[in-house]
Coordinates of C-alpha atoms in Angstrom, one line a residue:
M88 CA 0.0 0.0 0.0
I89 CA 2.8 2.4 0.9
R90 CA 6.4 2.3 -0.3
F91 CA 9.3 4.7 0.4
E92 CA 12.4 4.0 -1.6
N93 CA 15.7 5.9 -0.9
F94 CA 13.5 8.9 0.1
F95 CA 14.9 12.2 1.2
F96 CA 13.0 15.5 1.9
K97 CA 14.3 19.0 2.7
Y98 CA 12.1 22.0 3.4
N99 CA 12.9 25.1 1.4
A100 CA 13.6 27.0 4.6
Q101 CA 16.2 24.6 5.8
V102 CA 19.8 23.6 4.8
E103 CA 19.7 20.0 5.8
P104 CA 17.1 17.3 4.9
T105 CA 14.5 16.5 7.5
L106 CA 14.0 12.9 6.1
R107 CA 17.1 10.9 5.0
D108 CA 17.4 7.6 3.3
I109 CA 13.9 6.4 4.1
N110 CA 13.1 2.9 3.0
L111 CA 9.8 1.6 4.3
E112 CA 7.0 -0.6 3.1
I113 CA 3.6 -0.9 4.7
E114 CA 1.3 -3.6 3.5
K115 CA -2.4 -3.2 3.0
G116 CA -4.3 -3.8 6.3
E117 CA -1.3 -3.3 8.5
K118 CA -1.4 -1.3 11.7
V119 CA 1.9 0.5 12.2
L120 CA 3.1 2.8 15.0
I121 CA 5.7 5.5 14.3
I122 CA 7.6 6.7 17.4
G123 CA 10.6 8.9 18.0
P124 CA 11.7 12.1 19.7
S125 CA 10.4 15.5 18.8
G126 CA 11.9 16.8 15.6
C127 CA 12.9 13.2 14.4
G128 CA 10.8 13.6 11.2
K129 CA 7.6 11.8 12.2
S130 CA 5.3 14.6 11.3
T131 CA 7.2 15.3 8.0
L132 CA 6.7 11.6 7.1
I133 CA 3.0 11.9 7.8
H134 CA 2.8 15.1 5.8
C135 CA 4.4 13.4 2.8
L136 CA 1.8 10.7 2.9
N137 CA -1.2 12.9 3.2
G138 CA -0.1 15.6 0.6
L139 CA 0.5 18.5 3.0
I140 CA 4.0 18.1 1.5
P141 CA 4.4 19.5 -1.1
F142 CA 1.0 21.2 -1.4
S143 CA 1.2 23.2 1.9
F144 CA 4.9 22.8 2.8
E145 CA 7.2 23.1 -0.1
G146 CA 10.6 21.5 -0.4
E147 CA 12.9 19.3 -2.4
K148 CA 12.6 15.5 -2.5
K149 CA 14.7 12.7 -3.8
G150 CA 13.7 9.1 -4.2
S151 CA 10.2 7.6 -4.5
L152 CA 7.0 7.5 -2.4
T153 CA 4.1 5.6 -3.8
V154 CA 0.6 5.0 -2.3
D155 CA -1.4 2.2 -3.8
G156 CA 1.2 2.0 -6.6
K157 CA 1.0 5.7 -7.6
E158 CA 3.8 8.2 -7.1
T159 CA 2.4 10.8 -4.7
W160 CA 4.2 13.7 -6.3
D161 CA 2.3 13.0 -9.5
M162 CA -1.1 13.1 -7.8
S163 CA -3.3 16.1 -6.9
I164 CA -4.0 16.5 -3.2
F165 CA -7.7 15.8 -4.0
E166 CA -6.7 12.5 -5.6
L167 CA -4.4 11.6 -2.7
S168 CA -7.2 12.4 -0.2
G169 CA -9.2 9.6 -1.7
H170 CA -6.6 7.2 -0.6
V171 CA -5.3 8.7 2.6
G172 CA -7.3 10.3 5.4
T173 CA -5.7 12.1 8.4
V174 CA -6.9 12.8 11.9
L175 CA -4.8 15.8 13.0
Q176 CA -3.4 16.4 16.5
D177 CA -5.3 19.7 16.6
Q178 CA -8.9 18.7 15.8
D179 CA -10.2 22.3 15.8
A180 CA -8.0 22.9 12.7
Q181 CA -9.8 20.2 10.9
F182 CA -13.5 21.1 11.3
I183 CA -15.5 22.7 8.5
G184 CA -19.2 22.4 9.3
L185 CA -21.2 24.4 11.9
T186 CA -22.6 21.1 13.2
V187 CA -21.2 17.6 13.5
A188 CA -23.6 16.4 10.8
E189 CA -22.5 19.1 8.4
D190 CA -18.8 18.3 9.1
L191 CA -19.3 14.6 8.4
A192 CA -21.3 15.5 5.2
F193 CA -18.7 17.9 3.8
A194 CA -16.8 15.5 1.6
L195 CA -20.1 13.9 0.4
E196 CA -21.5 17.3 -0.5
N197 CA -18.4 18.1 -2.6
D198 CA -18.9 14.8 -4.4
M199 CA -22.5 15.8 -5.1
V200 CA -23.9 12.7 -3.4
D201 CA -27.8 12.6 -3.5
E202 CA -29.3 13.9 -0.3
P203 CA -31.0 10.6 0.8
D204 CA -27.8 8.7 0.3
L205 CA -25.8 11.5 2.1
H206 CA -28.0 11.3 5.2
D207 CA -27.8 7.5 5.3
R208 CA -24.0 7.6 5.0
V209 CA -23.7 10.3 7.7
D210 CA -25.9 8.3 10.1
Q211 CA -23.9 5.1 9.3
I212 CA -20.5 6.7 10.0
A213 CA -21.8 8.6 13.1
E214 CA -22.9 5.2 14.5
V215 CA -19.5 3.6 13.8
V216 CA -17.6 6.3 15.7
N217 CA -20.3 6.6 18.4
I218 CA -21.2 10.3 17.8
S219 CA -24.9 9.9 16.7
S220 CA -26.3 11.7 19.7
H221 CA -24.3 14.8 19.0
L222 CA -25.0 15.3 15.3
L223 CA -26.7 18.7 15.9
H224 CA -24.0 20.0 18.2
S225 CA -21.2 22.4 17.1
P226 CA -17.9 20.6 17.0
Q227 CA -16.4 23.3 19.2
E228 CA -18.8 22.3 22.0
L229 CA -17.5 18.8 22.2
S230 CA -15.0 17.2 24.5
G231 CA -11.5 16.2 23.2
G232 CA -12.5 12.6 22.8
Q233 CA -15.8 13.5 21.0
K234 CA -13.9 15.9 18.7
Q235 CA -11.6 13.1 17.7
R236 CA -14.5 10.9 16.9
V237 CA -15.9 13.6 14.6
S238 CA -12.5 14.0 12.9
L239 CA -12.2 10.2 12.4
G240 CA -15.7 10.1 11.0
G241 CA -14.9 12.9 8.6
V242 CA -12.0 10.9 7.0
M243 CA -13.8 7.6 7.1
I244 CA -16.7 8.9 5.1
N245 CA -14.5 9.0 2.1
D246 CA -13.6 5.3 2.3
A247 CA -9.9 6.1 2.4
D248 CA -7.7 3.0 2.3
V249 CA -5.1 4.5 4.7
L250 CA -6.0 6.3 8.0
L251 CA -3.2 8.4 9.6
F252 CA -3.4 9.5 13.3
D253 CA -1.1 12.3 14.3
E254 CA -0.6 12.3 18.1
P255 CA -4.2 11.1 18.7
L256 CA -3.8 10.9 22.5
A257 CA -2.1 14.3 23.1
N258 CA -5.2 16.1 24.6
L259 CA -7.3 13.3 25.9
D260 CA -7.8 12.2 29.5
P261 CA -6.5 8.6 30.2
D262 CA -9.8 6.8 30.0
T263 CA -10.8 8.7 26.8
G264 CA -7.4 7.9 25.3
K265 CA -7.9 4.3 26.2
R266 CA -11.2 4.3 24.4
A267 CA -9.7 6.1 21.4
I268 CA -7.2 3.3 21.0
E269 CA -10.0 0.8 21.3
L270 CA -12.0 2.7 18.6
I271 CA -9.0 2.8 16.2
D272 CA -8.5 -0.9 16.8
Q273 CA -12.2 -1.6 16.1
I274 CA -12.1 0.4 12.9
H275 CA -9.0 -1.5 11.8
R276 CA -10.6 -4.9 12.5
E277 CA -13.9 -4.0 10.8
T278 CA -12.6 -2.2 7.7
G279 CA -9.3 -3.8 7.1
D280 CA -7.9 -0.3 6.4
T281 CA -4.2 0.4 6.7
I282 CA -3.6 2.3 10.0
I283 CA -0.6 4.5 10.8
I284 CA -0.3 6.1 14.2
S285 CA 2.3 8.7 15.2
E286 CA 2.4 9.0 19.0
H287 CA 4.7 9.6 22.0
R288 CA 2.7 7.6 24.5
L289 CA 4.0 4.1 23.6
E290 CA 2.4 2.2 26.5
D291 CA -1.0 3.8 25.9
V292 CA -1.0 2.9 22.2
L293 CA 0.1 -0.7 23.0
W294 CA -3.2 -1.1 24.9
R295 CA -4.2 -2.7 21.6
K296 CA -2.0 -4.7 19.3
V297 CA 0.0 -3.1 16.6
D298 CA 1.8 -5.1 13.9
R299 CA 5.0 -3.1 13.8
I300 CA 6.8 -0.2 15.4
V301 CA 8.9 2.2 13.2
L302 CA 11.4 4.1 15.4
M303 CA 12.8 7.3 13.9
E304 CA 15.7 9.4 15.0
E305 CA 17.3 12.5 13.3
G306 CA 15.3 11.9 10.1
R307 CA 16.2 8.2 9.7
I308 CA 14.5 4.9 10.5
V309 CA 16.6 3.2 13.2
A310 CA 14.3 0.3 13.9
D311 CA 11.4 -1.4 12.1
T312 CA 10.2 -4.5 14.0
T313 CA 7.5 -6.0 16.2
P314 CA 6.8 -4.4 19.6
D315 CA 7.9 -7.5 21.4
R316 CA 11.3 -7.4 19.7
L317 CA 11.8 -3.7 20.0
L318 CA 11.1 -3.7 23.8
T319 CA 14.1 -6.1 24.3
T320 CA 16.5 -3.4 23.0
D321 CA 17.7 -0.1 24.5
L322 CA 16.9 1.8 21.3
I323 CA 13.7 3.2 22.7
E324 CA 15.4 4.7 25.7
K325 CA 18.3 6.0 23.7
A326 CA 15.9 7.8 21.3
G327 CA 14.2 9.6 24.2
V328 CA 10.9 7.7 24.1
R329 CA 9.3 6.4 27.3
E330 CA 9.1 2.7 27.6
P331 CA 6.1 1.1 29.4
L332 CA 6.3 1.5 33.2
Y333 CA 6.0 -2.2 33.9
I334 CA 9.0 -2.9 31.6
T335 CA 11.0 -0.3 33.6
A336 CA 10.0 -2.0 36.8
L337 CA 11.0 -5.5 35.5
K338 CA 14.4 -4.1 34.5
Y339 CA 14.9 -2.6 37.9
A340 CA 14.2 -6.0 39.4
G341 CA 16.9 -7.6 37.2
V342 CA 14.5 -9.4 34.8
E343 CA 15.8 -9.9 31.3
I344 CA 13.2 -8.8 28.6
T345 CA 13.1 -11.3 25.8
P346 CA 10.9 -11.6 22.7
E347 CA 9.4 -14.8 24.1
M348 CA 8.0 -12.9 27.0
K349 CA 5.5 -11.1 24.7
S350 CA 6.1 -8.0 26.8
S351 CA 4.2 -5.5 24.6
S352 CA 1.0 -6.3 26.6
L353 CA 0.4 -7.2 30.2
D354 CA -2.5 -9.3 29.0
S355 CA -0.2 -11.6 27.1
I356 CA 3.1 -11.2 29.0
V357 CA 4.8 -14.4 30.1
I358 CA 6.7 -14.1 33.4
T359 CA 8.4 -17.1 34.9
D360 CA 8.2 -18.0 38.6
D361 CA 11.9 -17.0 38.9
D362 CA 11.2 -13.6 37.4
R363 CA 8.3 -13.1 39.8
Q364 CA 10.5 -13.8 42.7
K365 CA 13.1 -11.3 41.4
V366 CA 10.3 -8.6 41.4
R367 CA 9.3 -9.6 44.9
D368 CA 12.9 -9.5 46.1
W369 CA 13.5 -6.1 44.6
F370 CA 10.3 -4.8 46.2
G371 CA 11.4 -6.2 49.5
K372 CA 14.8 -4.4 49.4
T373 CA 13.3 -1.0 48.5
S374 CA 12.8 1.4 51.4
A375 CA 10.2 4.1 51.1
A376 CA 11.5 7.7 51.1
P377 CA 10.0 10.1 53.6
R378 CA 7.2 12.2 52.3
P379 CA 7.4 16.0 52.7
F380 CA 5.0 17.4 55.3
R381 CA 3.9 20.9 54.3
T382 CA 1.8 23.1 56.7
E383 CA 2.1 26.6 55.1
P384 CA -0.6 27.3 52.5
V385 CA 0.2 29.8 49.7
L386 CA -3.3 29.7 48.2
Q387 CA -6.5 28.9 50.1
V388 CA -9.7 28.1 48.3
R389 CA -12.9 28.0 50.3
D390 CA -16.5 27.1 49.2
L391 CA -15.7 28.2 45.6
N392 CA -18.6 28.1 43.0
F393 CA -18.6 29.2 39.4
T394 CA -21.2 29.0 36.7
Y395 CA -20.9 29.6 33.0
R396 CA -23.9 31.7 32.0
S397 CA -26.0 30.8 29.0
D398 CA -25.5 32.5 25.6
R399 CA -26.3 31.7 22.0
S400 CA -24.0 28.6 21.9
Q401 CA -25.2 27.3 25.3
A402 CA -28.9 26.6 26.0
E403 CA -28.7 26.9 29.8
D404 CA -26.4 27.8 32.6
H405 CA -23.7 25.3 33.5
Q406 CA -22.2 25.2 37.0
A407 CA -18.6 24.2 36.4
L408 CA -17.3 24.4 40.0
K409 CA -19.2 23.2 43.0
D410 CA -18.1 23.9 46.6
I411 CA -14.4 23.6 46.0
N412 CA -12.3 23.6 49.1
V413 CA -8.5 23.0 48.7
D414 CA -5.1 24.5 49.7
L415 CA -2.1 24.8 47.5
M416 CA 0.9 24.5 49.9
K417 CA 4.0 26.6 49.7
G418 CA 6.7 24.9 47.8
E419 CA 4.8 21.8 46.7
M420 CA 4.4 20.2 43.3
M421 CA 0.8 19.0 42.9
A422 CA -1.3 17.4 40.1
I423 CA -4.8 18.3 39.2
V424 CA -6.4 15.5 37.3
G425 CA -9.8 14.2 36.1
T426 CA -11.9 13.7 33.0
N427 CA -12.2 16.3 30.2
G428 CA -14.8 18.9 31.2
A429 CA -14.5 18.1 35.0
G430 CA -13.6 21.7 35.9
K431 CA -9.8 21.5 36.1
S432 CA -9.1 24.3 33.5
T433 CA -12.0 26.4 34.8
F434 CA -10.6 26.2 38.3
S435 CA -7.2 27.6 37.1
K436 CA -8.9 30.4 35.1
V437 CA -10.8 31.5 38.2
I438 CA -7.6 31.5 40.3
C439 CA -5.9 33.7 37.6
G440 CA -8.9 36.1 37.3
F441 CA -9.9 35.2 33.8
E442 CA -13.3 34.2 35.2
R443 CA -15.0 35.7 38.2
H444 CA -16.4 33.2 40.8
D445 CA -20.0 33.3 41.9
S446 CA -19.3 32.7 45.6
G447 CA -16.5 31.6 48.0
S448 CA -13.1 33.0 48.7
L449 CA -9.5 32.9 47.2
L450 CA -6.7 33.9 49.5
L451 CA -3.1 34.3 48.3
N452 CA -0.8 34.5 51.3
G453 CA -3.8 35.7 53.3
Q454 CA -4.8 38.4 50.7
D455 CA -8.1 38.3 49.0
L456 CA -7.5 37.7 45.3
S457 CA -10.7 39.4 44.3
E458 CA -9.0 42.7 45.2
L459 CA -6.3 42.1 42.5
S460 CA -6.6 42.7 38.8
I461 CA -5.5 40.0 36.3
K462 CA -2.2 41.9 35.8
E463 CA -1.6 42.0 39.6
R464 CA -2.4 38.4 40.0
A465 CA 0.0 37.6 37.1
D466 CA 2.9 39.0 39.2
H467 CA 2.4 36.1 41.6
I468 CA 0.6 33.4 39.5
G469 CA 1.9 32.2 36.1
Y470 CA -0.6 30.3 33.8
I471 CA 0.3 28.3 30.8
M472 CA -2.7 27.4 28.6
Q473 CA -3.3 24.0 27.0
D474 CA -3.5 25.4 23.5
P475 CA -0.2 27.2 22.7
N476 CA -1.8 29.1 19.8
Q477 CA -3.9 31.1 22.3
M478 CA -0.8 32.4 24.1
I479 CA 1.7 33.2 21.3
S480 CA 1.7 36.9 20.2
K481 CA 5.2 37.4 18.7
T482 CA 6.6 36.3 15.3
M483 CA 10.0 35.1 16.5
I484 CA 10.7 32.6 19.2
F485 CA 13.3 34.7 21.1
D486 CA 10.9 37.7 21.2
E487 CA 8.0 35.6 22.5
V488 CA 10.1 34.3 25.4
A489 CA 11.6 37.7 26.0
M490 CA 8.3 39.6 26.0
G491 CA 7.4 39.3 29.7
L492 CA 10.9 40.1 30.8
R493 CA 11.0 43.2 28.6
N494 CA 7.6 44.3 29.9
R495 CA 9.1 44.2 33.4
G496 CA 11.9 46.6 32.3
M497 CA 14.9 44.3 32.4
S498 CA 18.0 45.4 30.5
E499 CA 18.5 43.7 27.1
E500 CA 21.6 42.0 28.4
E501 CA 19.7 40.5 31.3
V502 CA 16.9 39.5 28.9
T503 CA 19.2 37.8 26.5
E504 CA 20.9 35.8 29.3
K505 CA 17.6 34.7 30.8
V506 CA 16.0 33.8 27.5
N507 CA 19.0 31.8 26.3
E508 CA 19.1 29.9 29.6
T509 CA 15.4 29.1 29.4
L510 CA 15.5 28.1 25.8
R511 CA 18.3 25.6 26.5
T512 CA 16.3 24.1 29.3
C513 CA 13.2 23.7 27.2
G514 CA 15.1 22.2 24.3
L515 CA 14.5 25.2 22.0
W516 CA 18.0 26.6 21.8
P517 CA 18.6 25.3 18.2
F518 CA 15.4 27.2 17.1
R519 CA 16.1 30.5 18.9
N520 CA 16.2 32.5 15.7
W521 CA 13.3 30.7 14.0
P522 CA 9.8 32.1 13.5
V523 CA 7.2 30.5 15.7
S524 CA 5.1 29.5 12.6
A525 CA 7.9 27.1 11.6
L526 CA 7.4 25.0 14.8
S527 CA 5.4 21.9 15.4
Y528 CA 2.5 21.9 17.9
G529 CA 4.7 20.3 20.6
Q530 CA 7.5 22.8 20.0
K531 CA 5.0 25.7 20.2
K532 CA 3.9 24.3 23.6
R533 CA 7.5 24.5 24.8
V534 CA 7.7 28.1 23.7
T535 CA 4.8 29.1 25.9
I536 CA 6.2 27.2 28.8
A537 CA 9.5 29.0 28.3
S538 CA 7.8 32.4 28.2
I539 CA 6.3 31.9 31.6
L540 CA 9.2 29.9 33.2
S541 CA 11.5 32.8 32.5
L542 CA 9.5 35.0 34.8
E543 CA 9.7 32.7 37.8
P544 CA 6.3 33.5 39.4
E545 CA 5.4 32.4 43.0
I546 CA 2.8 29.9 41.8
M547 CA 2.9 28.3 38.3
I548 CA -0.2 26.6 36.9
L549 CA 0.5 24.5 33.8
D550 CA -2.4 23.1 31.7
E551 CA -1.1 19.9 30.1
P552 CA 2.6 20.9 30.1
T553 CA 3.9 17.7 28.5
A554 CA 1.2 17.1 25.9
G555 CA 2.9 16.3 22.6
Q556 CA 6.4 16.1 24.2
D557 CA 8.8 13.2 23.8
Y558 CA 10.3 11.6 26.9
R559 CA 13.5 13.5 26.7
H560 CA 11.9 17.0 26.4
Y561 CA 9.3 15.9 29.0
T562 CA 12.1 15.1 31.4
E563 CA 14.0 18.3 30.7
I564 CA 10.9 20.4 31.3
M565 CA 9.8 18.5 34.4
E566 CA 13.3 18.5 35.9
F567 CA 13.5 22.3 35.3
L568 CA 10.1 22.7 37.0
K569 CA 11.3 20.5 39.8
S570 CA 14.4 22.7 40.2
L571 CA 12.1 25.8 40.5
N572 CA 9.9 23.9 42.9
E573 CA 12.9 23.0 45.1
R574 CA 13.7 26.8 45.3
G575 CA 10.3 27.4 46.7
M576 CA 8.0 27.8 43.7
T577 CA 4.6 26.2 44.1
V578 CA 3.7 24.2 40.9
A579 CA 0.3 22.9 39.9
L580 CA 0.1 20.6 36.9
I581 CA -3.2 20.1 35.2
T582 CA -2.5 16.8 33.4
H583 CA -3.9 13.7 31.8
D584 CA -0.4 12.1 32.0
M585 CA -0.5 9.5 34.7
H586 CA 3.3 9.0 34.4
L587 CA 3.9 12.6 35.2
M588 CA 1.5 12.4 38.2
L589 CA 3.3 9.4 39.6
E590 CA 6.8 10.6 39.1
Y591 CA 6.6 14.3 40.1
A592 CA 3.5 15.1 42.1
E593 CA 3.7 15.0 45.9
R594 CA -0.1 15.1 45.9
S595 CA -3.0 14.9 43.5
V596 CA -6.4 16.6 43.5
V597 CA -9.0 14.8 41.5
F598 CA -11.9 16.6 39.8
S599 CA -15.2 15.0 38.6
D600 CA -18.3 16.9 37.5
G601 CA -17.1 20.1 39.0
R602 CA -16.3 18.7 42.4
I603 CA -13.1 17.5 44.2
I604 CA -13.6 13.8 44.8
A605 CA -10.1 13.0 46.1
D606 CA -7.0 14.7 47.5
D607 CA -4.3 12.2 48.1
T608 CA -0.9 10.8 46.9
A609 CA -0.7 9.6 43.3
A610 CA -0.1 6.0 44.3
N611 CA -3.2 5.9 46.5
I612 CA -5.3 7.4 43.7
L613 CA -4.1 5.2 40.9
T614 CA -4.7 2.1 42.9
N615 CA -8.2 3.1 43.9
R616 CA -10.5 1.6 41.2
D617 CA -13.6 3.6 42.4
I618 CA -11.8 7.0 42.0
I619 CA -10.2 5.8 38.7
A620 CA -13.7 5.0 37.3
R621 CA -15.4 8.2 38.5
A622 CA -12.6 10.5 37.2
S623 CA -11.8 8.7 33.9
L624 CA -8.3 8.0 35.0
K625 CA -6.3 4.9 34.1
E626 CA -5.0 2.3 36.5
T627 CA -1.2 2.2 36.4
S628 CA 0.3 -0.8 34.8
L629 CA 2.5 -1.2 38.0
Y630 CA -0.7 -2.2 39.8
R631 CA -1.3 -5.0 37.4
L632 CA 2.3 -6.1 37.5
A633 CA 2.2 -6.3 41.3
E634 CA -0.9 -8.6 41.0
I635 CA 0.9 -10.8 38.4
C636 CA 3.9 -11.1 40.7
G637 CA 1.8 -12.0 43.7
I638 CA 2.4 -8.8 45.6
E639 CA -0.6 -8.0 47.8
D640 CA 0.2 -4.4 48.7
A641 CA 0.1 -3.0 45.2
R642 CA -0.2 0.6 46.5
R643 CA 3.1 0.3 48.4
F644 CA 4.7 -1.4 45.3
V645 CA 3.8 1.7 43.2
E646 CA 5.2 4.0 45.9
H647 CA 8.4 2.0 46.0
F648 CA 8.8 2.2 42.2
I649 CA 8.3 6.0 42.3
D650 CA 11.0 6.3 45.1
H651 CA 13.4 4.0 43.1
E652 CA 12.8 6.0 39.9
R653 CA 13.5 9.3 41.6
R654 CA 16.7 8.0 43.1
Y655 CA 17.7 6.6 39.7
R656 CA 17.1 10.0 38.1
R657 CA 19.2 11.8 40.7
N658 CA 22.1 9.5 40.2
A659 CA 21.9 9.2 36.4

């Protein structure tokens, strides 16, 4: 179905090729996962397949790329779209219609399909992607998972032979991401389409079987093999991609990962009695690190309520926050988690003053926040939004990160030193003189983080700070945040990333339907099946590994893994 032969591609704006010596064949009906660090060429490879290169991004190519036997460079983008459909990482950029039904019907309308057939086809696809009850809704009103279903329906309606998914899990809560992988797997089994997924979250994609994993680094393919074989190597770790947590735990325990173990899934993994004993012995030797005990609140929230008032796009009032009581402690790093639409982002917007609460109180170091303007609050509280495009206002990367420092009256020499230091930390130093428009979605995210990090506020609230980031940049950003935290900054992380929650958060606050339903350690929350179900979280694979190895206290096993991981990082 797809064949790259000695393929090179270089953007016109760059000196060096982004893709080098690509030789890859994907058979009809295969399900292939493409992984690799940010900037390795994954997105460029996807864009070559779906026609965005060369029709939107011009450049020079060498070699051959064929889809269904036809050279893509000889096809129009319209012709190519009949073979290849793409679900973009940013679904909002993909919507055309004012309602879900209109969006699904768009391609059929352009093909002048008769109205009765059009309605039947829309209803059929809506049922397949489980969005039938939202056909009259605006796509912008939907949750992240629902938007993804609409995007998938929009490309499926054309009967494309190849479906591309670009970072499909980046903005989804853990349970919705799990269901998205199940939906992709269902579509694959029912249609026999060729499925290609580009994603950083390896363990989450492997929730359902894939035929092959293609690992890319610096524009080249460095591995093309089955998941079970790839997980036996150190190539994933060297490339800066996070391996499944249970694989890491097995390695810490001295268990050798072999292809025969079928380690790509905990449902099929084969662990011998000797290996189970190794895990139990390792667990028994691990001592729990003392937990910090913090008593000084920097922000106190009491009886907080907030309601979105009805307007043309919303038929009735919606109470987004209900009787919220929580303290942010001075110097802590905490996680705020829960399903899409649970109230996490609304809570942060109320704290920052973007929205005015209906009732209750917000006290910053004892001062009533309602007395402060948004600008005055921003001197103490930094907020990094989930969508980087809503924050960026400058053309050049350096100027974007420097803007806040310049507004504070710093000398240009101080600004340059601070900006360069932050750009290095966030992995953006090579792009310091680039325009923001040339960056990927994940790179833009790092720019917005850098612009706030450079200001070092007293409290920093980050909405999905690691979405779309590879493990290397994820670690760099989180270790930098940790260093700020250790100097006394309070950090609140709104996240769907359970790895981040486990590794870095001292404490996690769980939202569900506008209320706080849990305030506890990450280990306690991610081993509590009731809280996991109510908040659309995902049980950590460490819990399942503990059960497989006959360890009764799974919660303590998770805590010990976290402690070991932190010590390992410090000594690495």
